[in-house]
Amino acid sequence: MARGRLISFEGGEGAGKSTQSQLLCRRLEASFGVETLATREPGGSPGAEEIRALLVSGQIERWEPLSEALLHNAARHDHVRRTVLPALARGVWVITDRFLDSTMAYQGYGQGVDLGQLSGLAELVVGAAMPDLTLILDLPVDAGLARTERRDDATSRYERMDRAMHERLRRGFLSIAESDAARCRVIDASPDADSVHEAVWNSVRERFGNGAQSVD
Ligand code: TMP
């Protein structure tokens, strides 16, 4: 059986990643005939979901930035080993709502952790599970934060961090996209969900052709 593929969605707050993940899973199943798994970070395995609770709630100053980066990497290690790699081995296409680039953007560009140290950690933790495609949903900071305010669960520590941090992480995602252009595509997340989905689908077809069989 062919190994599955790993696609990550990335972006700032309110960019619509979870909606786009669900839409992409349905489209992949219908058009490529593959089995899909939608997962998320921090989280995606029982242990990582427990670590998530420590990260997304409580006071903004709860963690030192490096402690926070290590917690995200601990959660990611568990998620990769327990959920992502086993699914890929079964031929499942895994769609993850956030992955390693979120640590670079939030803890690195946003919170000032050394990018070289974070790259070293990413290599150790992600290993062979680098995404085949990363879709960065880009949105002006104010528009994204306004969308999260309309949600009922706007309690995340990160959504409450200052605007300047959100601007830095947005620029961080764009720098990551520029430096790894073979893997990353930037998608304008301003239009309605169906239009964004069509842009996502175009990138997926451009990367994978017309389905699992035609993939390199
Ligand atoms: P979510 O709201 O997109 O589900 O993600 C929870 C928060 O975690 C989000 O505000 C971004 C943050 N985050 C990081 O700061 N670093 C990371 O590595 C990941 C995966 C998420």
Coordinates of C-alpha atoms and ligand atoms in Angstrom, one line a residue:
M1 CA 0.0 0.0 0.0
A2 CA 1.3 3.5 -0.9
R3 CA 2.1 5.7 2.1
G4 CA -0.4 8.4 2.8
R5 CA 0.3 12.1 2.4
L6 CA 0.6 14.8 5.0
I7 CA -0.9 18.3 4.4
S8 CA -0.7 21.0 7.1
F9 CA -2.8 24.2 7.4
E10 CA -1.1 27.1 9.0
G11 CA -1.9 30.8 9.7
G12 CA -2.7 33.3 12.4
E13 CA -5.9 33.5 14.5
G14 CA -9.3 33.4 12.7
A15 CA -7.8 32.4 9.4
G16 CA -10.4 29.5 9.0
K17 CA -8.0 26.6 9.2
S18 CA -10.4 24.1 10.8
T19 CA -13.2 24.8 8.3
Q20 CA -10.7 24.5 5.4
S21 CA -9.4 21.2 6.9
Q22 CA -12.9 19.7 7.0
L23 CA -13.7 20.9 3.4
L24 CA -10.4 19.5 2.1
C25 CA -10.9 16.1 3.7
R26 CA -14.3 15.8 2.0
R27 CA -12.9 16.8 -1.3
L28 CA -10.0 14.5 -1.1
E29 CA -12.3 11.5 -0.3
A30 CA -14.7 12.4 -3.1
S31 CA -12.1 13.3 -5.8
F32 CA -9.0 11.2 -5.0
G33 CA -10.9 8.3 -3.3
V34 CA -8.4 8.3 -0.4
E35 CA -9.1 7.8 3.3
T36 CA -8.4 11.0 5.3
L37 CA -7.8 11.9 8.9
A38 CA -8.3 15.5 10.2
T39 CA -6.2 16.2 13.2
R40 CA -4.8 19.3 15.0
E41 CA -2.0 20.8 17.0
P42 CA -1.5 21.3 19.8
G43 CA -3.3 18.0 20.3
G44 CA -4.2 15.1 18.0
S45 CA -3.4 12.3 20.5
P46 CA -4.7 11.8 24.0
G47 CA -1.4 13.0 25.6
A48 CA -1.0 15.9 23.3
E49 CA -4.6 17.0 24.0
E50 CA -3.7 17.1 27.7
I51 CA -0.7 19.3 27.0
R52 CA -2.9 21.5 24.8
A53 CA -5.0 22.4 27.9
L54 CA -1.8 23.7 29.6
L55 CA -1.0 25.9 26.6
V56 CA -4.3 27.5 25.4
S57 CA -5.7 28.5 28.8
G58 CA -4.6 30.7 31.7
Q59 CA -2.6 33.8 32.1
I60 CA -0.6 35.1 29.1
E61 CA 2.6 35.1 31.1
R62 CA 2.0 31.5 32.3
W63 CA 5.1 30.1 30.5
E64 CA 8.5 31.3 29.5
P65 CA 8.7 31.3 25.7
L66 CA 11.2 28.5 25.6
S67 CA 9.2 26.4 28.0
E68 CA 6.2 26.9 25.8
A69 CA 8.2 25.9 22.7
L70 CA 9.2 22.7 24.5
L71 CA 5.7 21.9 25.5
H72 CA 4.5 22.4 21.9
N73 CA 7.3 20.1 20.8
A74 CA 6.5 17.5 23.4
A75 CA 2.9 17.5 22.3
R76 CA 4.0 17.3 18.6
H77 CA 6.3 14.3 19.3
D78 CA 3.4 12.4 20.8
H79 CA 1.1 13.4 18.0
V80 CA 3.6 12.4 15.3
R81 CA 4.4 9.0 16.8
R82 CA 1.0 8.0 18.0
T83 CA -1.3 9.5 15.3
V84 CA 0.4 10.8 12.2
L85 CA 3.0 8.2 11.3
P86 CA 0.7 5.2 12.0
A87 CA -2.0 6.8 9.8
L88 CA 0.4 7.6 7.0
A89 CA 1.7 3.9 7.1
R90 CA -1.9 2.7 6.6
G91 CA -2.2 4.9 3.4
V92 CA -4.3 7.5 5.1
W93 CA -4.0 11.2 4.0
V94 CA -3.5 13.2 7.2
I95 CA -4.7 16.8 7.2
T96 CA -3.4 18.7 10.3
D97 CA -4.7 22.0 11.5
R98 CA -1.2 23.5 12.5
F99 CA 2.2 21.8 12.6
L100 CA 5.8 22.7 13.0
D101 CA 5.6 26.1 11.3
S102 CA 3.3 27.3 14.1
T103 CA 6.1 26.9 16.6
M104 CA 8.5 28.9 14.3
A105 CA 5.9 31.6 13.8
Y106 CA 4.4 31.9 17.3
Q107 CA 7.3 31.0 19.6
G108 CA 10.1 32.1 17.2
Y109 CA 9.0 35.2 15.3
G110 CA 6.2 36.0 17.8
Q111 CA 7.7 35.4 21.2
G112 CA 11.4 35.7 20.4
V113 CA 12.8 32.1 20.9
D114 CA 15.9 31.6 18.8
L115 CA 15.0 30.3 15.4
G116 CA 18.1 28.1 15.1
Q117 CA 17.2 26.3 18.4
L118 CA 13.7 25.8 17.1
S119 CA 14.9 24.3 13.8
G120 CA 17.0 21.8 15.8
L121 CA 14.0 20.8 17.8
A122 CA 11.8 20.5 14.7
E123 CA 14.3 18.1 13.1
L124 CA 14.4 16.0 16.2
V125 CA 10.6 15.9 16.7
V126 CA 9.2 15.9 13.1
G127 CA 11.9 13.7 11.5
A128 CA 10.4 11.8 8.5
A129 CA 7.0 13.4 9.0
M130 CA 7.7 16.6 7.1
P131 CA 4.5 17.8 5.3
D132 CA 4.2 17.1 1.6
L133 CA 2.3 20.4 1.3
T134 CA 1.8 23.3 3.7
L135 CA -1.1 25.7 3.1
I136 CA -0.6 29.1 4.8
L137 CA -3.9 30.9 5.2
D138 CA -3.0 34.6 5.3
L139 CA -5.3 37.3 6.6
P140 CA -4.7 40.8 8.0
V141 CA -4.3 40.6 11.8
D142 CA -7.3 42.8 12.6
A143 CA -9.6 40.8 10.3
G144 CA -8.5 37.5 12.0
L145 CA -8.8 38.8 15.5
A146 CA -12.3 40.2 14.7
R147 CA -13.4 36.8 13.5
T148 CA -12.2 35.1 16.7
E149 CA -14.1 37.6 18.8
R150 CA -17.3 36.5 17.1
R151 CA -16.7 32.9 18.2
D152 CA -18.0 31.6 21.6
D153 CA -14.7 30.1 22.5
A154 CA -12.5 33.2 22.3
T155 CA -10.6 32.2 25.4
S156 CA -7.3 31.1 24.0
R157 CA -4.2 32.6 25.6
Y158 CA -2.9 33.4 22.2
E159 CA -5.9 35.3 21.0
R160 CA -5.4 37.6 24.0
M161 CA -1.7 38.4 23.2
D162 CA -0.9 41.8 21.9
R163 CA -1.4 42.9 18.3
A164 CA 2.3 43.4 17.7
M165 CA 3.0 39.7 18.4
H166 CA 0.3 38.8 15.9
E167 CA 1.8 41.1 13.3
R168 CA 5.3 39.4 13.9
L169 CA 3.9 35.9 13.5
R170 CA 2.0 36.8 10.3
R171 CA 5.3 38.1 8.8
G172 CA 7.0 34.9 10.2
F173 CA 4.6 32.7 8.3
L174 CA 5.3 34.7 5.1
S175 CA 9.1 34.4 5.6
I176 CA 8.7 30.6 6.1
A177 CA 6.7 30.4 2.9
E178 CA 9.4 32.3 1.0
S179 CA 12.3 30.2 2.4
D180 CA 10.6 26.9 1.7
A181 CA 8.7 27.6 -1.5
A182 CA 8.7 24.0 -2.6
R183 CA 6.6 22.9 0.3
C184 CA 4.5 26.0 1.2
R185 CA 1.7 27.9 -0.6
V186 CA 0.3 31.1 0.7
I187 CA -3.5 31.4 0.3
D188 CA -5.5 34.6 0.7
A189 CA -8.0 33.8 3.5
S190 CA -10.0 37.0 3.1
P191 CA -12.8 35.7 0.8
D192 CA -15.7 33.4 1.8
A193 CA -14.9 29.8 2.8
D194 CA -16.0 28.3 -0.5
S195 CA -13.7 30.6 -2.5
V196 CA -10.8 29.9 -0.1
H197 CA -11.5 26.2 -0.5
E198 CA -11.2 26.5 -4.3
A199 CA -7.8 28.1 -4.0
V200 CA -6.8 25.3 -1.5
W201 CA -8.0 22.7 -4.0
N202 CA -6.0 24.3 -6.9
S203 CA -2.8 24.1 -4.8
V204 CA -3.5 20.5 -3.9
R205 CA -4.1 19.5 -7.5
E206 CA -1.0 21.4 -8.6
R207 CA 1.0 19.5 -6.0
F208 CA -0.5 16.0 -6.3
G209 CA -1.9 15.9 -9.8
N210 CA -5.3 14.1 -10.1
G211 CA -5.0 11.8 -7.2
A212 CA -3.1 9.4 -5.1
Q213 CA -2.1 7.2 -8.1
S214 CA -0.4 10.0 -9.9
V215 CA 1.7 11.2 -6.9
D216 CA 5.5 10.9 -7.3
Ligands
TMP1 P1 -5.8 26.8 17.5 O1 -6.5 27.9 18.1 O2 -5.4 27.1 16.1 O3 -6.4 25.5 17.6 O4 -4.3 26.6 18.2 C1 -4.2 26.9 19.5 C2 -3.2 28.0 19.7 O5 -1.9 27.4 19.9 C3 -3.1 29.0 18.6 O6 -3.4 30.2 19.1 C4 -1.6 29.0 18.2 C5 -0.9 28.3 19.3 N1 0.3 27.5 18.8 C6 1.5 27.9 19.1 O7 1.7 29.0 19.7 N2 2.6 27.1 18.7 C7 2.4 25.9 18.1 O8 3.4 25.2 17.8 C8 1.1 25.5 17.8 C9 0.9 24.1 17.1 C10 0.0 26.3 18.2

